[in-house]
Coordinates of C-alpha atoms in Angstrom, one line a residue:
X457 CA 22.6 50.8 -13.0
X458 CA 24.4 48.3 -10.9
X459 CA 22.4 48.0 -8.5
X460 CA 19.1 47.5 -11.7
X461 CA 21.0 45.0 -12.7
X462 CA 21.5 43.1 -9.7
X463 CA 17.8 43.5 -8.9
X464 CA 16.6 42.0 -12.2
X465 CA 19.3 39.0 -12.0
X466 CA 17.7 38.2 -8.1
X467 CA 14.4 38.3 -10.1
X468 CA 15.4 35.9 -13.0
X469 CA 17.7 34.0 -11.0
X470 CA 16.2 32.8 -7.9
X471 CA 15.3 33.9 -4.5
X472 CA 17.9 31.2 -3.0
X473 CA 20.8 32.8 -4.2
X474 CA 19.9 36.4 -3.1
X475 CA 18.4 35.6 0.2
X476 CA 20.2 32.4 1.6
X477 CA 19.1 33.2 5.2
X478 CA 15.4 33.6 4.3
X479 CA 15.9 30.1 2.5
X480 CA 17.6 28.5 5.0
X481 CA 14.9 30.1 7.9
X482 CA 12.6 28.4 6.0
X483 CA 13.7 24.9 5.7
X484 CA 14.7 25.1 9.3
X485 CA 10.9 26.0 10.2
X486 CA 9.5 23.3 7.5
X487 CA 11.5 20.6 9.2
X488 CA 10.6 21.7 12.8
X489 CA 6.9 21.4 11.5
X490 CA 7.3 18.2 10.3
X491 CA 9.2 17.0 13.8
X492 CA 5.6 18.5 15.4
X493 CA 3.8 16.3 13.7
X494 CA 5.4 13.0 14.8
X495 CA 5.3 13.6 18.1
X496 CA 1.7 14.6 17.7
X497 CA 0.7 11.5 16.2
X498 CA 2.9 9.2 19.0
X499 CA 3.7 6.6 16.8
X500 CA 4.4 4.0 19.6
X501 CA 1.0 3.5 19.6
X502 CA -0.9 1.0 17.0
X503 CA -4.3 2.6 17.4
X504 CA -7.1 1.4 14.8
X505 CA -9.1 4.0 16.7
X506 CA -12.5 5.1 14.2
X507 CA -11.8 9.1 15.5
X508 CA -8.0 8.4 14.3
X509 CA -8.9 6.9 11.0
X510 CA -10.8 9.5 10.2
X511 CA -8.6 12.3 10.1
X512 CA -5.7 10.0 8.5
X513 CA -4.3 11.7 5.3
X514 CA -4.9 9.7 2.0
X515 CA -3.7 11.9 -0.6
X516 CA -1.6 15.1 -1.4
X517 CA -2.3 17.3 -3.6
X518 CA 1.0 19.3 -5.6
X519 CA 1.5 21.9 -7.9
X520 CA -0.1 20.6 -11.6
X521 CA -2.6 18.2 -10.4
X522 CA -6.5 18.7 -11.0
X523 CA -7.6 21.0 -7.7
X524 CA -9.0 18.4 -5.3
X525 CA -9.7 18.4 -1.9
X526 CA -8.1 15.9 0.0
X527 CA -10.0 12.7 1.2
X528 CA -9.5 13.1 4.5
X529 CA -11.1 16.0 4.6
X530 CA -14.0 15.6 1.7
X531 CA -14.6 12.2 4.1
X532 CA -14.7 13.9 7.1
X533 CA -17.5 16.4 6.2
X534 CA -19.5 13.7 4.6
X535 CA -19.1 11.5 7.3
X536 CA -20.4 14.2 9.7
X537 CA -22.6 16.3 7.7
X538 CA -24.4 13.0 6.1
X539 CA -24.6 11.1 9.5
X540 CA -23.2 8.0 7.9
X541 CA -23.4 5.2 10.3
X542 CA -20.4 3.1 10.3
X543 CA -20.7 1.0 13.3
X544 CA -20.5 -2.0 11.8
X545 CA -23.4 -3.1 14.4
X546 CA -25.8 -0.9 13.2
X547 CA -25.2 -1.3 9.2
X548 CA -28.3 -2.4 7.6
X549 CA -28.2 -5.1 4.6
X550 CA -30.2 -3.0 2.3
X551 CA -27.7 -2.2 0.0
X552 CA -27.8 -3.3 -4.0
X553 CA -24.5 -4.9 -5.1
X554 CA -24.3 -3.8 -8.5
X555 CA -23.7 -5.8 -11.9
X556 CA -20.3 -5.0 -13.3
X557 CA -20.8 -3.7 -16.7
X558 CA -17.7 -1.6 -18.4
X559 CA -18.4 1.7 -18.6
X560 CA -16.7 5.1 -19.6
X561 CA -14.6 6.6 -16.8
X562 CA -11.2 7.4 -15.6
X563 CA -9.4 4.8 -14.4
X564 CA -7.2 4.4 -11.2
X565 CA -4.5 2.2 -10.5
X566 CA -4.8 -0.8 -8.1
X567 CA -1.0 -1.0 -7.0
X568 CA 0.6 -3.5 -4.2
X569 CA 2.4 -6.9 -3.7
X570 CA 0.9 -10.0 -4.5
X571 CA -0.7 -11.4 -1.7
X572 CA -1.8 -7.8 -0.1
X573 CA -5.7 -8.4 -1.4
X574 CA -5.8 -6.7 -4.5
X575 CA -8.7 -9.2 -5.9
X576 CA -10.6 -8.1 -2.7
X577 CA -10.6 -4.4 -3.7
X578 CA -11.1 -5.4 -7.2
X579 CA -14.4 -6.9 -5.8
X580 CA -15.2 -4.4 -3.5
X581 CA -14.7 -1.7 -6.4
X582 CA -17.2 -3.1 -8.8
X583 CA -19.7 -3.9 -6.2
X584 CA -19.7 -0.5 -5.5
X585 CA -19.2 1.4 -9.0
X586 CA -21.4 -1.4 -10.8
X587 CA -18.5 -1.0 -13.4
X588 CA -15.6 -3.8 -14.4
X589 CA -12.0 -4.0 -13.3
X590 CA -9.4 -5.6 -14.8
X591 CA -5.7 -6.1 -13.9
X592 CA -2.1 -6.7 -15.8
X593 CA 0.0 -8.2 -12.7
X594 CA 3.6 -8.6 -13.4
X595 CA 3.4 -7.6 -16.8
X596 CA 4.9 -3.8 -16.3
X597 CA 2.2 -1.1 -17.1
X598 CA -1.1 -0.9 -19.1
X599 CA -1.4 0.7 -22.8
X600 CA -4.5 2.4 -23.5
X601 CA -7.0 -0.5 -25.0
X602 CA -6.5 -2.5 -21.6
X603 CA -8.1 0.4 -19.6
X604 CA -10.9 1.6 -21.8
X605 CA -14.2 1.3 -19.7
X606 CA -12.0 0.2 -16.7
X607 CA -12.5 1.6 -13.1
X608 CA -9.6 0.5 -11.4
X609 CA -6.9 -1.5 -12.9
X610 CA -4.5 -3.7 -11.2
X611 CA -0.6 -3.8 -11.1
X612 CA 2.0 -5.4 -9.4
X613 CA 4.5 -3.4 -11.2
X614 CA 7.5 -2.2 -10.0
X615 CA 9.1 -5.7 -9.0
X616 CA 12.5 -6.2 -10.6
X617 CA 13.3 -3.3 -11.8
X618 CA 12.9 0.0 -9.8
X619 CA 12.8 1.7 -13.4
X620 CA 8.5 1.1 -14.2
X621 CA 7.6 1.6 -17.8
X622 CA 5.0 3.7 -19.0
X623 CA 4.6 4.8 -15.4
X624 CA 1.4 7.0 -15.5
X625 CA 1.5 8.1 -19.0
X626 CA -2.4 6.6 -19.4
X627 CA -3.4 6.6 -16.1
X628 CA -2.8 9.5 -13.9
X629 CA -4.4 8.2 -10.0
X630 CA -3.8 5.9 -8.0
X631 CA -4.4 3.3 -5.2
X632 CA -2.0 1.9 -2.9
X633 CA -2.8 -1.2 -0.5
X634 CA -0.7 -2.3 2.0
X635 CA 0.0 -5.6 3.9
X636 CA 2.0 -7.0 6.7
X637 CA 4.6 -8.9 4.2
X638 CA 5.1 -11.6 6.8
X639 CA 1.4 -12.1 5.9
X640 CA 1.7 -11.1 2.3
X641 CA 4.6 -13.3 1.2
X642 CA 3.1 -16.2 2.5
X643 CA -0.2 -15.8 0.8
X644 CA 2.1 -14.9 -2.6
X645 CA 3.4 -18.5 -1.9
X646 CA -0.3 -19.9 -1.8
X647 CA -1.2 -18.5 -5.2
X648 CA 1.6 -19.8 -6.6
X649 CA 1.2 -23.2 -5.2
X650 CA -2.4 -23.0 -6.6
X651 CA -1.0 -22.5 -10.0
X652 CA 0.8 -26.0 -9.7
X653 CA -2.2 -27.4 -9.2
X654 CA -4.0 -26.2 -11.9
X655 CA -6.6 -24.5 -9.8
X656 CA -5.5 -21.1 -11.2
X657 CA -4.6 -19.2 -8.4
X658 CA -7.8 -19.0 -6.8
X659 CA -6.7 -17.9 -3.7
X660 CA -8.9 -20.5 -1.4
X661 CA -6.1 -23.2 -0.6
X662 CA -3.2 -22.8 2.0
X663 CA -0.1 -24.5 0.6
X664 CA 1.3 -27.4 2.9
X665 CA 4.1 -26.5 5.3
X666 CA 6.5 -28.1 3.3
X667 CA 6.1 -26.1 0.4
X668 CA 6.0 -22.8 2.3
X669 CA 9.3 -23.9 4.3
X670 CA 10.9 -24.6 0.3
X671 CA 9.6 -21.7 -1.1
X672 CA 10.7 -19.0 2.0
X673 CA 14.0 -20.6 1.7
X674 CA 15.3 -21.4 -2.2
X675 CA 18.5 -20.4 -2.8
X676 CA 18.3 -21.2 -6.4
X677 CA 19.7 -18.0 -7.9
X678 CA 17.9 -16.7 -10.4
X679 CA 18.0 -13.4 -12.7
X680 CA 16.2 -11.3 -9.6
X681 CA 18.9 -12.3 -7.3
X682 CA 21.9 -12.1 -10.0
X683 CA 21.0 -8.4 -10.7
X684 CA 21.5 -7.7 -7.3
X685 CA 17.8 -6.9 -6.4
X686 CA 17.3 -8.5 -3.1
X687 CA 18.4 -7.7 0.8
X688 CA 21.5 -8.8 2.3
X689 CA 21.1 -10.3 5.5
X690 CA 23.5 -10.3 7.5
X691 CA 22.1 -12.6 10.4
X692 CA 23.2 -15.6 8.3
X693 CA 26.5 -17.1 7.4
X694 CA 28.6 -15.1 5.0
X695 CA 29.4 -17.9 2.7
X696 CA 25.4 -19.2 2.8
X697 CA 23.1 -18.3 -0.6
X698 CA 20.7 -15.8 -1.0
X699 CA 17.0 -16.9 0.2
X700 CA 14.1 -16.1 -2.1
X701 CA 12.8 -14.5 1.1
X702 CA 15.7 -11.9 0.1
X703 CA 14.6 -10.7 -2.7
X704 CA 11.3 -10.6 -1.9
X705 CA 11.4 -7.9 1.0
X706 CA 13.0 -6.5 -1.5
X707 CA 10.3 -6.5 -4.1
X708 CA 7.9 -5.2 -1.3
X709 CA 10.0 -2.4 -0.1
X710 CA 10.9 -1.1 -3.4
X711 CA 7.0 -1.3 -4.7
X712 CA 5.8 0.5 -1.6
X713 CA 8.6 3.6 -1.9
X714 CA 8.2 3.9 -5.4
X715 CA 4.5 4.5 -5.1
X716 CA 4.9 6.5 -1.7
X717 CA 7.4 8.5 -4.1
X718 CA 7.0 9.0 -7.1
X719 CA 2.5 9.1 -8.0
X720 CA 1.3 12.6 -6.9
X721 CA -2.7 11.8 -6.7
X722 CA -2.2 8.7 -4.1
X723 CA -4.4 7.0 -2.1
X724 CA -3.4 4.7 0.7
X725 CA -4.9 2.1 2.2
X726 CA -3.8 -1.4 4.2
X727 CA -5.7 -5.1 4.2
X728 CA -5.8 -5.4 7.8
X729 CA -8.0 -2.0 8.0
X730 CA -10.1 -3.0 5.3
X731 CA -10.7 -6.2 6.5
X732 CA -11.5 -5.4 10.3
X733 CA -14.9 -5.2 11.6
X734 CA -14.3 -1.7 12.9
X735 CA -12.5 0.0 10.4
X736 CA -13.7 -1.6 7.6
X737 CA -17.0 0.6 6.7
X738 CA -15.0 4.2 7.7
X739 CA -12.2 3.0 4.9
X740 CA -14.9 1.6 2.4
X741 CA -16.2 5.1 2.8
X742 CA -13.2 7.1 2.0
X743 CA -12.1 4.5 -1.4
X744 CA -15.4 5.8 -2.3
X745 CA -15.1 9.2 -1.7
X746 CA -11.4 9.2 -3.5
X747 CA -13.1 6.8 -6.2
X748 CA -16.1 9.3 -6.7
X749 CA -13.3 12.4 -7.8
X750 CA -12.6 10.3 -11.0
X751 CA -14.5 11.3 -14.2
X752 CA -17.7 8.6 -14.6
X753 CA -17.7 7.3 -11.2
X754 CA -20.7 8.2 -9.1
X755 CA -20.9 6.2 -5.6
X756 CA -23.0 7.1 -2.8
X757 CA -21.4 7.7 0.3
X758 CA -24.1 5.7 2.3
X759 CA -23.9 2.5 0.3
X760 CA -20.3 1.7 1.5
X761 CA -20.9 0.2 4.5
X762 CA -24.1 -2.1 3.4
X763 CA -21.9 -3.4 0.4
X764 CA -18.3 -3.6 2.5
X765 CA -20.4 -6.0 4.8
X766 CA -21.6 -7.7 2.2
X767 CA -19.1 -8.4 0.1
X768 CA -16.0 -8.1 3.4
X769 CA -17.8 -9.9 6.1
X770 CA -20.4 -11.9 4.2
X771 CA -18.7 -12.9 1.4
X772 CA -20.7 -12.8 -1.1
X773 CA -20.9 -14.1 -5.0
X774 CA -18.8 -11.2 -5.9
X775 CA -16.1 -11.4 -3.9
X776 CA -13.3 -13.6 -5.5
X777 CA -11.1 -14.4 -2.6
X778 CA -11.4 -15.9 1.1
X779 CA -9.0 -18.7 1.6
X780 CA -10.3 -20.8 4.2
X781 CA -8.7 -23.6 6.5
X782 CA -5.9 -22.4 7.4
X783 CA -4.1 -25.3 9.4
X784 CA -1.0 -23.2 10.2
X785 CA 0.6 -19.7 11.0
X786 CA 3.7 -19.4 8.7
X787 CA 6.6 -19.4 10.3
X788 CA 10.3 -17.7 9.6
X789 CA 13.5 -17.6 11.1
X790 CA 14.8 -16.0 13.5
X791 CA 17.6 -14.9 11.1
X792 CA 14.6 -13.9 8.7
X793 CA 12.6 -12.1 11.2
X794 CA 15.6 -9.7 12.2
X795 CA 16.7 -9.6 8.7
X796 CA 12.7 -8.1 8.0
X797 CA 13.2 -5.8 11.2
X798 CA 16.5 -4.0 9.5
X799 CA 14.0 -4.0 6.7
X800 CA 11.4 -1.7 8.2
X801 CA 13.9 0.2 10.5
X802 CA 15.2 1.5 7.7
X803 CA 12.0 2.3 5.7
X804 CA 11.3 4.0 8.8
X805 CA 14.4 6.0 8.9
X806 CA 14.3 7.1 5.3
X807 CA 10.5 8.3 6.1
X808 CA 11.3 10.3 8.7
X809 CA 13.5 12.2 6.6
X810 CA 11.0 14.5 4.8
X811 CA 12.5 17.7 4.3
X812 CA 10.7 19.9 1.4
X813 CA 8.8 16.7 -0.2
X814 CA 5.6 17.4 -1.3
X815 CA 4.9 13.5 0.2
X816 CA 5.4 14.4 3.6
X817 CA 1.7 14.1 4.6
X818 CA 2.0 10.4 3.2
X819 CA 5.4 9.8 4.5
X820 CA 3.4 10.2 8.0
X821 CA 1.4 8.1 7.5
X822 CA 3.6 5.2 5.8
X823 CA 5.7 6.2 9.3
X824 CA 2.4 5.1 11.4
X825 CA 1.7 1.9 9.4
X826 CA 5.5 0.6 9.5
X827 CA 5.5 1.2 13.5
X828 CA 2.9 -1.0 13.3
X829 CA 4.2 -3.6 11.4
X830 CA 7.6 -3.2 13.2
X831 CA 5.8 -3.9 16.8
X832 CA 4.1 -6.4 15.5
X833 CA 7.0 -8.2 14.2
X834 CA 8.9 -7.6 17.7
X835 CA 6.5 -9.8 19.3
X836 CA 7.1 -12.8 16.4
X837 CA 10.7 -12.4 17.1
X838 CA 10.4 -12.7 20.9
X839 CA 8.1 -15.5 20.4
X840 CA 10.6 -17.4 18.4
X841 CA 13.8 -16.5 21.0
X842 CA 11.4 -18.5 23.7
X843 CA 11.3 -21.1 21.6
X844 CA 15.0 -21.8 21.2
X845 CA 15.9 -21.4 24.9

């Protein structure tokens, strides 16, 4: 009887508790696997590669989610079943650019930091669907009427807080873009120096020096900095004030991990990919193919790269944003640029940690993006060491 009842309790109980060695084997070969695949993908290198691109993962399934099959892969065998032509070379301009009319589907959310070129995906994602977009910024998460008729819906959220409201009670996918923030931040700064001018962030003016120089540096504390959400940097002087630049790497890092972390149908994607001549059409293709697995949105596969040309490279009527004359490259300190550094060193480290996550295929690949941005940013630092000798 004692050995039935011990049986039944291993049963009801858990596995784990009876069979610690088998657990433990387990977790032993799952982070061996993951090891594996960093050194496969050799994340020293920052290869924009098309062959790479391709096999990228954009999405993970998990346990509860509708059964889809991942991007990468539904891309792949489109890509080479189809015979879509991506060289940008060879796309031809007879594409339609449809009229955005609202229209009933599922929505998806449109989720980065200012600055990262969420109006251009916007753009991009009517021109495609032919259906509207709409967006709710800084102001948390959207309630039901906003999204009615919506294909992709803008957010900016979390910021402040790490706790997001409403987090995906209406909407249940999701679109990630990333950017550089020592490119983002300053294109945040020119929207906002737009607004003073009453030309409602338009996003076609660069903000002079001076104003970039005030805004990177303010130290007036505000109630971002006195709830303690901001990065300490310990390059500067102990008794020197917090930087708005503090606060917001900090606003970055926490929006990227929260998304990285906590959405389960995800979809990532980064400005400088979409926006470059090579990769642009293969990641035009696979928004589409993600965009294509929500309810009411039918895209064809081979009109992505006539319309990413069109509305990317040619800018057309329907794109919203292209900020021209650019008389500067915005520059930071060096205390700022190392303080950023510590930033994505340990973004990197707490990546790397995967364990049993059911993210681990995206943690890879916000691992490959960050190495990017990290060697990137180790040339801007070397540059600005010359400088001072």
């Amino acid at each position: 009887k004692s050995k039935i009842i011990m049986t039944i309790l291993c049963e009801k109980i858990s596995l784990l508790l009876c069979f610690p060695s088998i657990f433990l084997v387990g977790l032993i070969a799952n982070n061996l696997f993951f090891q594996k695949e960093l050194e496969y993908l050799n994340f020293q290198d920052w290869d924009h590669g098309m062959n790479e691109l391709v096999s990228n993962t954009f999405s993970t399934k998990i346990e509860g989610e509708r059964n889809r099959t991942t991007p990468n892969h539904l891309v792949d065998l489109d890509l080479r079943n189809r015979e879509i032509d991506t060289n940008e070379s060879n796309i031809t301009n007879n594409c339609e650019i449809l009229e955005a009319r609202p229209a009933e589907c599922e929505p998806t959310y449109l989720a980065a930091y200012p600055g990262s070129g969420t109006d251009m995906i916007l753009a991009l994602a009517e021109g495609l669907s032919g259906i509207k977009t709409t967006g709710v910024g800084f102001d948390g998460f959207v309630r039901t009427q906003k999204v009615i008729n919506k294909v992709m819906v803008k957010t900016h959220e979390p910021r402040d807080s790490k706790t997001v409201r409403n987090k995906n009670q209406f909407i249940k996918r999701a679109i990630l873009i990333l950017r550089n923030p020592l490119d983002a931040m300053p294109s945040f700064s020119n929207w906002q120096y737009e607004r003073t001018k009453r030309n409602k962030g338009s996003h076609t003016i660069q903000a002079p020096l001076e104003y970039w120089i005030e805004w990177r540096d303010k130290k007036k504390p505000d109630k971002a900095f006195a709830k303690g959400y901001y990065v300490k940097n310990q390059y500067r002087l102990s008794n020197e004030p917090m930087q708005k630049i503090d606060h917001e790497i900090w606003a970055w890092r926490t929006l990227v991990e929260y998304w990285i972390g906590n959405f389960p149908d995800l979809f990532i994607i980064t400005y400088e990919d979409i926006i470059n001549t090579e990769t642009g059409p293969v990641k035009t293709t696979q928004l589409v193919s993600y965009m294509n697995e929500s309810d009411g949105v039918v895209i064809p596969l081979e009109s992505a790269p006539c319309i990413w040309r069109k509305i990317i490279k040619e800018n057309s009527s329907h794109i919203r944003t292209k900020r021209e004359n650019h008389k500067y490259q915005p520059p930071y300190t060096l205390e700022q640029l190392l303080m950023v550094n510590d930033v994505f060193q340990e973004m990197i480290e707490k990546q790397t940690v995967c364990s049993t996550s059911p993210y681990c295929e995206r943690s890879i690949m916000l691992l490959k993006i960050l190495k990017g941005y990290k060697a990137e940013l180790s040339i801007r630092i070397e540059g600005v060491r010359n400088e001072t000798v």
